[in-house]
Tab-separated table of C-alpha atoms (C1' of nucleotides) in Angstrom:
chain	number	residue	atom	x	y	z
D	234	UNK	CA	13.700	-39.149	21.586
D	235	UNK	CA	13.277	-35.893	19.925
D	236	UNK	CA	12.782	-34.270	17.042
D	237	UNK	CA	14.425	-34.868	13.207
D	238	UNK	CA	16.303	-32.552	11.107
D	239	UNK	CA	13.748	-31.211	8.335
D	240	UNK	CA	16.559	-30.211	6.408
D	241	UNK	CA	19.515	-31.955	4.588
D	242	UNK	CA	22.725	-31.136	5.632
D	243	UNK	CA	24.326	-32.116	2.896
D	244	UNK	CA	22.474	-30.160	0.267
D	245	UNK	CA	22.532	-27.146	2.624
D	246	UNK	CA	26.363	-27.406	2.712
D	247	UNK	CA	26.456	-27.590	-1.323
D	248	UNK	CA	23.901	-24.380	-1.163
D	249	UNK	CA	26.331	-22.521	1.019
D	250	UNK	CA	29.420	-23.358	-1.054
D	251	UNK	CA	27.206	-21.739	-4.251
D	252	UNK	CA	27.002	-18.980	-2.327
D	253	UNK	CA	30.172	-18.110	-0.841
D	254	UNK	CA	31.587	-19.235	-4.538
D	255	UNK	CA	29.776	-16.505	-6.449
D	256	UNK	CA	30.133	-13.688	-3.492
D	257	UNK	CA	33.119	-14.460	-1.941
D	258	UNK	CA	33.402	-14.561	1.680
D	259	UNK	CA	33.254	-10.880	3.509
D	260	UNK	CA	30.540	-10.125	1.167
D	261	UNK	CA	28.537	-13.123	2.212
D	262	UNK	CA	26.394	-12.200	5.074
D	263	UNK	CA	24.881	-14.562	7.402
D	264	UNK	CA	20.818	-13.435	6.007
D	265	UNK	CA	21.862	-14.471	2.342
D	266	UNK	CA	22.840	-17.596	3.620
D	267	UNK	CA	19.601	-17.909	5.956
D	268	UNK	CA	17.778	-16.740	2.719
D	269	UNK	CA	19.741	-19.259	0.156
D	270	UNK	CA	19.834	-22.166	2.218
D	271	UNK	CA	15.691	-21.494	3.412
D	272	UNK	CA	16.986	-22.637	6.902
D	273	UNK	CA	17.592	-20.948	10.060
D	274	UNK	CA	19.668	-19.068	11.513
D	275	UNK	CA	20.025	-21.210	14.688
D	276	UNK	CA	20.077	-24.162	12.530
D	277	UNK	CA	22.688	-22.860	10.777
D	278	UNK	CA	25.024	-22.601	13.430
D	279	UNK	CA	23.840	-25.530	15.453
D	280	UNK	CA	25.212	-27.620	12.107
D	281	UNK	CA	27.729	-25.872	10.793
D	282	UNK	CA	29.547	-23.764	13.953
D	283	UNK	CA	29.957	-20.290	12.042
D	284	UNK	CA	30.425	-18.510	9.408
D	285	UNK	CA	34.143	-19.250	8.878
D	286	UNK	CA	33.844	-22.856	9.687
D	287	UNK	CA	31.059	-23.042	7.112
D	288	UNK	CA	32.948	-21.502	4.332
D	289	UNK	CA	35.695	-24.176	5.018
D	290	UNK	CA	33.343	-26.848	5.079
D	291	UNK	CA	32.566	-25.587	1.737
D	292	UNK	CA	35.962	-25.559	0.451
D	293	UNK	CA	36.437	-28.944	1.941
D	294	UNK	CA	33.220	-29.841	0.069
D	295	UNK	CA	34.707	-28.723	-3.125
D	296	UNK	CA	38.146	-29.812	-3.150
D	297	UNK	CA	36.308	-33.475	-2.665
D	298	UNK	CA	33.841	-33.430	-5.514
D	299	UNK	CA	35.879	-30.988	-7.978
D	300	UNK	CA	35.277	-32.237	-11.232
D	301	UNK	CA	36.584	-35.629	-10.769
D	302	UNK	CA	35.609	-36.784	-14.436
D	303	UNK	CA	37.978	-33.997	-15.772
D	304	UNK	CA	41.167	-34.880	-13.665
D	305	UNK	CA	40.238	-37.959	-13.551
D	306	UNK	CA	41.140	-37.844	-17.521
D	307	UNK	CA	44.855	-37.413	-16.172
D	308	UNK	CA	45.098	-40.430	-14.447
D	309	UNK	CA	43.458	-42.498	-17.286
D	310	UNK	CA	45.592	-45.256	-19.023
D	311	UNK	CA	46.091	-44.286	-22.747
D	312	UNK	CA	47.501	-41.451	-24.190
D	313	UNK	CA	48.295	-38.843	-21.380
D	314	UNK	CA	49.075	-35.489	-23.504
D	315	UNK	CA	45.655	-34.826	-25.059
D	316	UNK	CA	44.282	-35.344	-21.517
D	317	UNK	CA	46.518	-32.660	-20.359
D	318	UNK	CA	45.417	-30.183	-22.922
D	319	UNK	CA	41.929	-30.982	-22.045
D	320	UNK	CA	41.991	-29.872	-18.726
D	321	UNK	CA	43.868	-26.695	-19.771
D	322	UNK	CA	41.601	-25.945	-22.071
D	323	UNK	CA	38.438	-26.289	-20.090
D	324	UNK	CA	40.576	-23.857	-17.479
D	325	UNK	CA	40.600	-21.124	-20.354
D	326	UNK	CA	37.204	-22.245	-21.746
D	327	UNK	CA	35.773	-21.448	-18.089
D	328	UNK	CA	37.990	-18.334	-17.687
D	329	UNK	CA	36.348	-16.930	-20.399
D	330	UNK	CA	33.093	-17.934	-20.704
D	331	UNK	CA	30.634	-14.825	-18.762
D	332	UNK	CA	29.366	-16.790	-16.069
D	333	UNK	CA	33.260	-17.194	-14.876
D	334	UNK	CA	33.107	-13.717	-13.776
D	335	UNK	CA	30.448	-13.959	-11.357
D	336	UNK	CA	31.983	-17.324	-9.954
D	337	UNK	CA	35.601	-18.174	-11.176
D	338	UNK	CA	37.896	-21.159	-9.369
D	339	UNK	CA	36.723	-21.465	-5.558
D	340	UNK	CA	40.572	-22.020	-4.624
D	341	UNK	CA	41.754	-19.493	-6.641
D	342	UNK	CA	38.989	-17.050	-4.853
D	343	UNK	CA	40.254	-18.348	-1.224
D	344	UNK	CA	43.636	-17.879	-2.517
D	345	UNK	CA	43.217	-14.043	-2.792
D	346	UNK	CA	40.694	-13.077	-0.506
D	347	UNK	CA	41.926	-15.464	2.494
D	348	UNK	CA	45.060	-16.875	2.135
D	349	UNK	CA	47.554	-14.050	3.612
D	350	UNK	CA	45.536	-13.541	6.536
D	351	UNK	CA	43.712	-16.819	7.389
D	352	UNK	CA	46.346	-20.092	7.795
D	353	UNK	CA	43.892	-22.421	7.514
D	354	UNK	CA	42.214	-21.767	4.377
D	355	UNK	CA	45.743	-21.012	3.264
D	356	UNK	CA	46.442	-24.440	3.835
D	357	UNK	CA	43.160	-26.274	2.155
D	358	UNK	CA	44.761	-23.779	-1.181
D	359	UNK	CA	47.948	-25.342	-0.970
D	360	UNK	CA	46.668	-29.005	-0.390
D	361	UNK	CA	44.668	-28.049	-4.088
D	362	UNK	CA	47.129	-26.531	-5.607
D	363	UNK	CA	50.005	-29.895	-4.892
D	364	UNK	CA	47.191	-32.287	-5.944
D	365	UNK	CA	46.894	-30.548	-8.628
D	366	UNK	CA	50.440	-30.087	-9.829
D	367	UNK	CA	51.304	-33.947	-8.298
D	368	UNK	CA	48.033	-35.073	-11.126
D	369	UNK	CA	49.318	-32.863	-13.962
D	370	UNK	CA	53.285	-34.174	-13.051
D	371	UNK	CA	52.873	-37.871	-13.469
D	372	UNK	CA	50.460	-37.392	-16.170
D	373	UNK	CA	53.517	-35.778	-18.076
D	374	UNK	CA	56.217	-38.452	-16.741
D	375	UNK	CA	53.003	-41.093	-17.893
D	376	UNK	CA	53.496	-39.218	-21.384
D	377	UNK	CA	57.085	-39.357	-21.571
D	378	UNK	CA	57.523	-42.891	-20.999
D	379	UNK	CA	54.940	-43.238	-23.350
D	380	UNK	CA	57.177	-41.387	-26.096
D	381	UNK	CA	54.479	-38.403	-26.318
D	382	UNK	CA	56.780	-35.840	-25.176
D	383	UNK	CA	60.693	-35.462	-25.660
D	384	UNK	CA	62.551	-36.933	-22.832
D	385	UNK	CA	64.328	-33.662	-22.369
D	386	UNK	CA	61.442	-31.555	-21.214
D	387	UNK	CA	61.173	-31.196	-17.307
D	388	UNK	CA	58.039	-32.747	-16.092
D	389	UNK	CA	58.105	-30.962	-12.882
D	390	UNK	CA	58.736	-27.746	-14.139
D	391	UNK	CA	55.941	-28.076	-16.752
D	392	UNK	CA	53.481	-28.940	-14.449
D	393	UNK	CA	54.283	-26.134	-11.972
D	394	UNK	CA	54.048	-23.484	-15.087
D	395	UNK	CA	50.751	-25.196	-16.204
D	396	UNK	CA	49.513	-24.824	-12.546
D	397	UNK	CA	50.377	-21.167	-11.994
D	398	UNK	CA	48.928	-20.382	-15.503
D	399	UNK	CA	45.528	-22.049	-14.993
D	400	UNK	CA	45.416	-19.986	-11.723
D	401	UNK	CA	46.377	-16.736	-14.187
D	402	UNK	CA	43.810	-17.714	-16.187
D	403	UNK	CA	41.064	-17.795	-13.545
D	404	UNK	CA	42.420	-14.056	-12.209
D	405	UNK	CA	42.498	-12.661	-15.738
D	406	UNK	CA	39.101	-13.882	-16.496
D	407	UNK	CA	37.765	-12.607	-13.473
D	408	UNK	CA	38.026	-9.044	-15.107
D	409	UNK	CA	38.502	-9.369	-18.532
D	410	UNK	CA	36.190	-8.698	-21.195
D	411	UNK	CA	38.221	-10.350	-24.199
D	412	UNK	CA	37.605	-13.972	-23.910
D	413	UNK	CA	40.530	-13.860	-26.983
D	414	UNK	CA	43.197	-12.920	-24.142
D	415	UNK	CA	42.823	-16.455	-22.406
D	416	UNK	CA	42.233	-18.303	-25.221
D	417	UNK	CA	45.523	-17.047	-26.273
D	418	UNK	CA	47.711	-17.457	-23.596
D	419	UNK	CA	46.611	-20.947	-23.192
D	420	UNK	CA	47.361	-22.002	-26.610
D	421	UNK	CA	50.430	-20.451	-26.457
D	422	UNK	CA	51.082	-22.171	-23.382
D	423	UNK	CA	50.501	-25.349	-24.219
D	424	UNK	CA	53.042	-25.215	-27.370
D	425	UNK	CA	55.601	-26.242	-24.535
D	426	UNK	CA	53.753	-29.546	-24.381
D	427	UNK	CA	54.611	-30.185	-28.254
Z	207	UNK	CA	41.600	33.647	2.490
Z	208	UNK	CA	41.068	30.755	5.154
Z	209	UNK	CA	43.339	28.559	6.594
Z	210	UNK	CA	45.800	26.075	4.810
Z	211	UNK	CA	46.463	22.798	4.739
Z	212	UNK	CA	48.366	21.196	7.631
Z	213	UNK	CA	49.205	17.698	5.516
Z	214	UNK	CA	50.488	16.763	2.018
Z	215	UNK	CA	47.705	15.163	0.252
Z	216	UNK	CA	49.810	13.587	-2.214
Z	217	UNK	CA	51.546	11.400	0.954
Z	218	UNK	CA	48.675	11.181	2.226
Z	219	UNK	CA	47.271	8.944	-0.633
Z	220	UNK	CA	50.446	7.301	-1.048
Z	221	UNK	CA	50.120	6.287	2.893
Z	222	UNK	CA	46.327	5.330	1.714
Z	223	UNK	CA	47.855	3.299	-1.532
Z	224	UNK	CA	50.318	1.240	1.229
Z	225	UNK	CA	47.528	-0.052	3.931
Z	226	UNK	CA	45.188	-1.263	0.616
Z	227	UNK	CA	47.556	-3.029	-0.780
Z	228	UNK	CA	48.694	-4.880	2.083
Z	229	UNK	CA	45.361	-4.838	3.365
Z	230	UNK	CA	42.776	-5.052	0.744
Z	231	UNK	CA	39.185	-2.802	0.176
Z	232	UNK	CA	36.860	-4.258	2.928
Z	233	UNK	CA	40.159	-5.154	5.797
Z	234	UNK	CA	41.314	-1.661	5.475
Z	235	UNK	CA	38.758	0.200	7.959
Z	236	UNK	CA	38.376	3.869	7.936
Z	237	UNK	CA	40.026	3.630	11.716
Z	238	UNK	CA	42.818	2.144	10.133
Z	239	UNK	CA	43.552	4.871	7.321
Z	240	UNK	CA	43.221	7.480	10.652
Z	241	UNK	CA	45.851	6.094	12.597
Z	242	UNK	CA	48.380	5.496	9.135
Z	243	UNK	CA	47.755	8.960	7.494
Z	244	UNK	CA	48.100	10.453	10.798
Z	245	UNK	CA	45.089	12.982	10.245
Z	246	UNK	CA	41.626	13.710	11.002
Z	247	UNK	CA	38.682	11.684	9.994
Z	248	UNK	CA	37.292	14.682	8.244
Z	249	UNK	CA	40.147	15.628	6.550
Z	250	UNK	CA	39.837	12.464	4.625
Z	251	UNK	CA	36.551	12.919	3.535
Z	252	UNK	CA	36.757	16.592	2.863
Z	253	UNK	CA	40.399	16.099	0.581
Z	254	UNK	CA	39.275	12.476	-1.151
Z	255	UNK	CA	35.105	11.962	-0.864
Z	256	UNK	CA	34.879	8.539	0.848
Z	257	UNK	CA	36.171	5.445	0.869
Z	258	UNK	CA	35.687	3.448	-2.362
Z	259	UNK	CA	36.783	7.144	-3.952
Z	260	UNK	CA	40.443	7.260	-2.196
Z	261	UNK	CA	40.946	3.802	-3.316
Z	262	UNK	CA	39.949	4.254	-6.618
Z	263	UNK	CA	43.091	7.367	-6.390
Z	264	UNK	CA	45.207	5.169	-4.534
Z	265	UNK	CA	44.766	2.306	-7.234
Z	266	UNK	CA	45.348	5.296	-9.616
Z	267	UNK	CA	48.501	6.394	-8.240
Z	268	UNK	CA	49.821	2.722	-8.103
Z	269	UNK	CA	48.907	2.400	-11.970
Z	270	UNK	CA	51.200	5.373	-12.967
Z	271	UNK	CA	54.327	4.987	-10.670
Z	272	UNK	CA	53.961	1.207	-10.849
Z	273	UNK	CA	57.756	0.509	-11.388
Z	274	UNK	CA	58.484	2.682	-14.476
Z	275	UNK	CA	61.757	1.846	-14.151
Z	276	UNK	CA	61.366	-2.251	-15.120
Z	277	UNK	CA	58.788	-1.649	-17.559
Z	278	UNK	CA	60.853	1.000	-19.420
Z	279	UNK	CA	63.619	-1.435	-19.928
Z	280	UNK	CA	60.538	-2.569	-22.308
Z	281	UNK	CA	60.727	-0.193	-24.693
Z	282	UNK	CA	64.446	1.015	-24.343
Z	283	UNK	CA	66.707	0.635	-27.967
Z	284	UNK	CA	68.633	-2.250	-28.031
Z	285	UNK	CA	68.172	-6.074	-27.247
Z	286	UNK	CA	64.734	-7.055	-26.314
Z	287	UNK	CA	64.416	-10.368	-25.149
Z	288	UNK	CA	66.547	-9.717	-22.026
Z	289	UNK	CA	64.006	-7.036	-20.390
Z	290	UNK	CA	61.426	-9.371	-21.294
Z	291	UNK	CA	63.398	-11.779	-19.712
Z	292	UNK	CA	64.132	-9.760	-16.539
Z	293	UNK	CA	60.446	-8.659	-16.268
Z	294	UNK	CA	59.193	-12.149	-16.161
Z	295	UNK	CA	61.386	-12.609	-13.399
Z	296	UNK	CA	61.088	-10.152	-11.268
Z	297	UNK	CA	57.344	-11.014	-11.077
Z	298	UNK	CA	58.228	-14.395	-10.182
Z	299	UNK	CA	61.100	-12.521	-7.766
Z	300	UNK	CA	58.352	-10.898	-5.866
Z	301	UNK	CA	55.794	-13.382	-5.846
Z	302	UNK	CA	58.293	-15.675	-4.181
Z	303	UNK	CA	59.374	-13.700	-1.469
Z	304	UNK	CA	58.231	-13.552	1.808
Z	305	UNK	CA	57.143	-9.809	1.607
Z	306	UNK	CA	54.774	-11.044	-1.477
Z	307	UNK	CA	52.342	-13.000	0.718
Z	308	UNK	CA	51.475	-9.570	2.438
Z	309	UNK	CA	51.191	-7.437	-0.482
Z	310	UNK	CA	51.053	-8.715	-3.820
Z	311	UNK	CA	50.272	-6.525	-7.136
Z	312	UNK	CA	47.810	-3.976	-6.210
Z	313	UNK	CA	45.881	-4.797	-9.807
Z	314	UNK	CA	46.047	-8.600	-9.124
Z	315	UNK	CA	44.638	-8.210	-5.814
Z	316	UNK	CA	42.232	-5.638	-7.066
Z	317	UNK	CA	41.039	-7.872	-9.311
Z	318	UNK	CA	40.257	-10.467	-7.431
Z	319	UNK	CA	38.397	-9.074	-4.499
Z	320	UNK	CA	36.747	-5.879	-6.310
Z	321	UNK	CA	36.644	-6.720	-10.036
Z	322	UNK	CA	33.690	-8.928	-9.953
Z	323	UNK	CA	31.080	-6.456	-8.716
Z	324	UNK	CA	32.791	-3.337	-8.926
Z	325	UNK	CA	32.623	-2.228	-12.638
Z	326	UNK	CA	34.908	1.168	-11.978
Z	327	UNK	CA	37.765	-1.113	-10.408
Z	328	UNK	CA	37.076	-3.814	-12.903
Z	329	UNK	CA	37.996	-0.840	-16.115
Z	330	UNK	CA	41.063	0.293	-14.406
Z	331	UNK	CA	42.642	-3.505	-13.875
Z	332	UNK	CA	41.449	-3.959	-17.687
Z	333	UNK	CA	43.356	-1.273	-18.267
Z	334	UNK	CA	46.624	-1.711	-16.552
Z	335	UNK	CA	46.866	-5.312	-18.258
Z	336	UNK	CA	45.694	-3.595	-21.166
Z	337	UNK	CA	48.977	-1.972	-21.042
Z	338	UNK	CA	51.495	-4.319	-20.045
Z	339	UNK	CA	50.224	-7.063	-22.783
Z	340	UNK	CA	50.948	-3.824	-25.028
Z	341	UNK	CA	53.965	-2.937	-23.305
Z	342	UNK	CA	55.524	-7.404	-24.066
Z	343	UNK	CA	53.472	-7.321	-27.332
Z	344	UNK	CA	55.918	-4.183	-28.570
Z	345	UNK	CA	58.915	-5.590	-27.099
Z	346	UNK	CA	58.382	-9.260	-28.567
Z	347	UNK	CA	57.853	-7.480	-32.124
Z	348	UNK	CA	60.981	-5.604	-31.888
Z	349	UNK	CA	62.559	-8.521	-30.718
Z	350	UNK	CA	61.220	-10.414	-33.823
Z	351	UNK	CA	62.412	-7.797	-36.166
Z	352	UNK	CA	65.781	-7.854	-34.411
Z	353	UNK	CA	66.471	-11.581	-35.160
Z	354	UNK	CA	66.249	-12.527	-31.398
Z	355	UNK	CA	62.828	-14.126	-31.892
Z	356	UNK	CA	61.889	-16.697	-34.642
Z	357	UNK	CA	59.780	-15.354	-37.450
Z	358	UNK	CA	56.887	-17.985	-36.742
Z	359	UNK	CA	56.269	-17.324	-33.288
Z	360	UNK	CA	53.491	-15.119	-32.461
Z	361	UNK	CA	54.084	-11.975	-30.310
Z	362	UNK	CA	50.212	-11.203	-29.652
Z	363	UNK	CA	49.647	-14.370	-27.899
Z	364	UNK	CA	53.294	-14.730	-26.263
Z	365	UNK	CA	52.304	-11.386	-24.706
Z	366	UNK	CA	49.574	-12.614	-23.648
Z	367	UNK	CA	50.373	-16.174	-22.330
Z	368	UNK	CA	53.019	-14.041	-20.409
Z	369	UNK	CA	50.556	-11.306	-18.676
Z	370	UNK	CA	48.160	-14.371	-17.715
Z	371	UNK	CA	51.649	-15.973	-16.037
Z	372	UNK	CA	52.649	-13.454	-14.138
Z	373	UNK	CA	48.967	-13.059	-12.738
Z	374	UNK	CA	49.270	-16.391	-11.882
Z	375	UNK	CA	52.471	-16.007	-10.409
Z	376	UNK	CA	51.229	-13.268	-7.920
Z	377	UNK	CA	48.393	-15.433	-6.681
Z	378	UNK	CA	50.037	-18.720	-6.197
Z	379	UNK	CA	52.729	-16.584	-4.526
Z	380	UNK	CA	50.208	-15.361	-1.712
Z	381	UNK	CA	49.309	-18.694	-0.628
Z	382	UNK	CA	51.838	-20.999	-1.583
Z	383	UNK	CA	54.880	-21.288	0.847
Z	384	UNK	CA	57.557	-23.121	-1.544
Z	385	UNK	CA	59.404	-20.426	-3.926
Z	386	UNK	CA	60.525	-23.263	-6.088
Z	387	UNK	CA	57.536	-23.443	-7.722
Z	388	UNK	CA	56.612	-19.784	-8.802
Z	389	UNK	CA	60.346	-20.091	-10.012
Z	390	UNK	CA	60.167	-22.982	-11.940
Z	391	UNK	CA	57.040	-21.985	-13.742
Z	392	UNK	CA	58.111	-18.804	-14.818
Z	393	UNK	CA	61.471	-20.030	-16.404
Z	394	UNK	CA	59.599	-22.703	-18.317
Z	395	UNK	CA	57.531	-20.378	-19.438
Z	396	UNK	CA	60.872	-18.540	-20.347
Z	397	UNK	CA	61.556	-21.478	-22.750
Z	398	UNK	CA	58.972	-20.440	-24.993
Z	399	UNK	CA	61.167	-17.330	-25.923
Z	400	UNK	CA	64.617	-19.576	-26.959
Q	274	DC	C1'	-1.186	-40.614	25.323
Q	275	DT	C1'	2.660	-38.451	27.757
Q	276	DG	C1'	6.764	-36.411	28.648
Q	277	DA	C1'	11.556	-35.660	27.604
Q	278	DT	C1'	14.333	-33.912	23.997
Q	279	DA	C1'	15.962	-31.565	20.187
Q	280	DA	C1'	15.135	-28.481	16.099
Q	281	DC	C1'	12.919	-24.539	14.546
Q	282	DG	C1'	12.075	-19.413	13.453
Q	283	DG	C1'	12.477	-14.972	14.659
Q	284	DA	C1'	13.433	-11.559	17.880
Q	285	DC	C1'	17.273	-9.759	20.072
Q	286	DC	C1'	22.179	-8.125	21.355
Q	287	DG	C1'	26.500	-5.905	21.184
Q	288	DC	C1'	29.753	-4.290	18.231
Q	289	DA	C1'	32.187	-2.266	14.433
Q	290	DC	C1'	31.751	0.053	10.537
Q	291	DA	C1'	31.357	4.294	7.114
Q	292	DT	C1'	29.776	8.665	7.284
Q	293	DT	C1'	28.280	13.236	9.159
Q	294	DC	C1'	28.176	16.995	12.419
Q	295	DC	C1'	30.047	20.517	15.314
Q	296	DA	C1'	32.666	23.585	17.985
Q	297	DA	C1'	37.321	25.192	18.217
Q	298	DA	C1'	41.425	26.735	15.908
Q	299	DA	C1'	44.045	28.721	12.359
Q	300	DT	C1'	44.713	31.419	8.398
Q	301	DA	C1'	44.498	35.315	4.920
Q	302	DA	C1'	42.285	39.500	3.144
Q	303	DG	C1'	40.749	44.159	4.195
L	245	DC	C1'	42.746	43.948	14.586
L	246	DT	C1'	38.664	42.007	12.609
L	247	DT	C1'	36.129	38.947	10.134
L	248	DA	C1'	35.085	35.589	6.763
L	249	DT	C1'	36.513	31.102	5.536
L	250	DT	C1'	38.412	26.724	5.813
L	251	DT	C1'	40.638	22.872	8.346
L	252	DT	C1'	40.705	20.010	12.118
L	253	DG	C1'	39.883	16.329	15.719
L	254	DG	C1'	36.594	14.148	18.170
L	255	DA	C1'	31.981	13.159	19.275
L	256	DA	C1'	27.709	11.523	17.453
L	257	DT	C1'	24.725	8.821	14.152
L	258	DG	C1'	22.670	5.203	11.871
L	259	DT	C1'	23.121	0.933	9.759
L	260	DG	C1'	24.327	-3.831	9.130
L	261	DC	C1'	26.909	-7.383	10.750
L	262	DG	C1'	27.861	-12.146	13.259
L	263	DG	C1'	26.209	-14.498	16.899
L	264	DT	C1'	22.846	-15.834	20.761
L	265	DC	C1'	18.519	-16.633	23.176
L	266	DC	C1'	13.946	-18.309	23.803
L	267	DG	C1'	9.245	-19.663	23.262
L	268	DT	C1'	7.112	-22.917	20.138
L	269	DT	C1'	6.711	-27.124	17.645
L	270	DA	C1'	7.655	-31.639	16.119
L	271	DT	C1'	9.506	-36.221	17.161
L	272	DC	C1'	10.315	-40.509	19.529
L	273	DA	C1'	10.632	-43.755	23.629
L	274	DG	C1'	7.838	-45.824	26.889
DNA sequence: CTGATAACGGACCGCACATTCCAAAATAAG
DNA sequence: CTTATTTTGGAATGTGCGGTCCGTTATCAG
């Protein structure tokens, strides 16, 4: 009946979240995104709407396939701590590592740039950040039942201070030059868990 | 000679300092810094060069009279802990309240939407962390040497788990809508002081 | 093969932005 | 008072943006 796509949605969709992940979204214009994605314009908008429904089809797109293997550690029967300090470590690890400063946490990005003035990519952030902080919380309740950590510690509480630091880390990293700093803080942080 | 003045420049940047950090770099239009300073177009350019140059003065001005007040209580004689203490919290304070998701820390916000590709906003947010981390690194040692710290706990990397928290704090706090939760994290973060 | 349909690329549009220009107004020195 | 000098507000400029339009091209049903 007419004519097929030549392109793959779904790989343009991944293209555009590279994009808006390393620029951020005002300083994404609509030609990079012709350019990066090697499709047009019109094509562009017949499949995606526009630019803001793109970027959160993106974020969308990322909150889904977000390094599953990693938090999917937390969920893992077996020891629950050391999976914990895994995935706070890889936060610093990517905090500090060079490339982080060019792209950083995509949520933590939307956070600042969009979140006070744009409700809902404001609300995508907050459905990340309780997923999150739900995954680290029973991983810790997991860990005290499991006699890995004292059964006076606050799981909640722990959780929500691991959460807001991993998002500290991602900010600090964004513009520090001392990968030491986050390395630090990390470690430091995650004495509470002993 | 020639003819003076009609406005204070040093209100007018402060005016300048208020609409970026509610606003941000590239959401603050020239239009916009018109209407708040309440003078000419030309008067801008002529008193501060252009645009990226009258933030860079307004981020300036926010780094020196950036609550002297709380951050002396840092260095005053006398118990050290408790201005540690009351610094932590007033971050999380702020980053709780309503008023936060508008405005945030002008360095936190600067780093996230400038730092990454603007190398003469990047040095001054290095800097201003630069000197709080030195600003909890001094306190923790005095606190050490005053018996209200334990000898084996480091101050370096306290002072730093505690800068990358309250970074944290001010970006969760922009898009997150449940106080309890900035809260919580910073007082179990607190714990790592008893 | 034929025609209806949809995707394609690139030209095009209107708008908003940062920046500059200019004529008028106001000041201070002589 | 006169004149040189600077400020001032508003108009003008040029650029780059997001979004749309349209002639062309490819596909599929019959």
């Amino acid at each position: 009946m007419a004519r097929t796509k030549e392109f793959d949605p779904d790989a343009a969709l991944q293209a555009a979240l590279e994009l808006f992940w390393r620029r951020g979204y005002e300083a994404t214009t609509m030609a990079n995104l012709v350019d990066h994605l090697g499709i047009g314009r019109a094509s562009i908008y017949a499949t995606f709407g526009n630019k803001h429904a793109l970027y959160l089809k993106a974020l969308d797109r990322y909150a889904e396939t977000g390094n599953p293997r990693l938090l999917g550690e937390l969920s893992r029967p077996g020891p629950a701590l050391p999976a914990v300090r895994a995935v706070v470590r890889r936060f610093a690890a990517e905090a500090a590592s060079e490339e982080e400063r060019l792209t950083g946490c995509f949520v933590t990005n939307t956070a600042a740039e969009l979140a006070p003035h744009d409700d809902s990519a404001a609300r995508r952030v907050e459905v990340s950040w309780e997923h999150l902080e739900t995954l680290l919380h029973s991983a810790l309740v997991r860990a005290q039942a499991q006699g890995e950590l004292a059964d006076d510690r606050d799981p909640r509480s722990l959780a929500r201070m691991l959460l807001v630091l991993t998002q500290g880390l991602r900010v600090v990293g964004k513009a520090s030059s001392d990968p030491a700093r986050v390395r630090d803080a990390a470690e430091e942080a995650l004495t509470l868990l002993d």
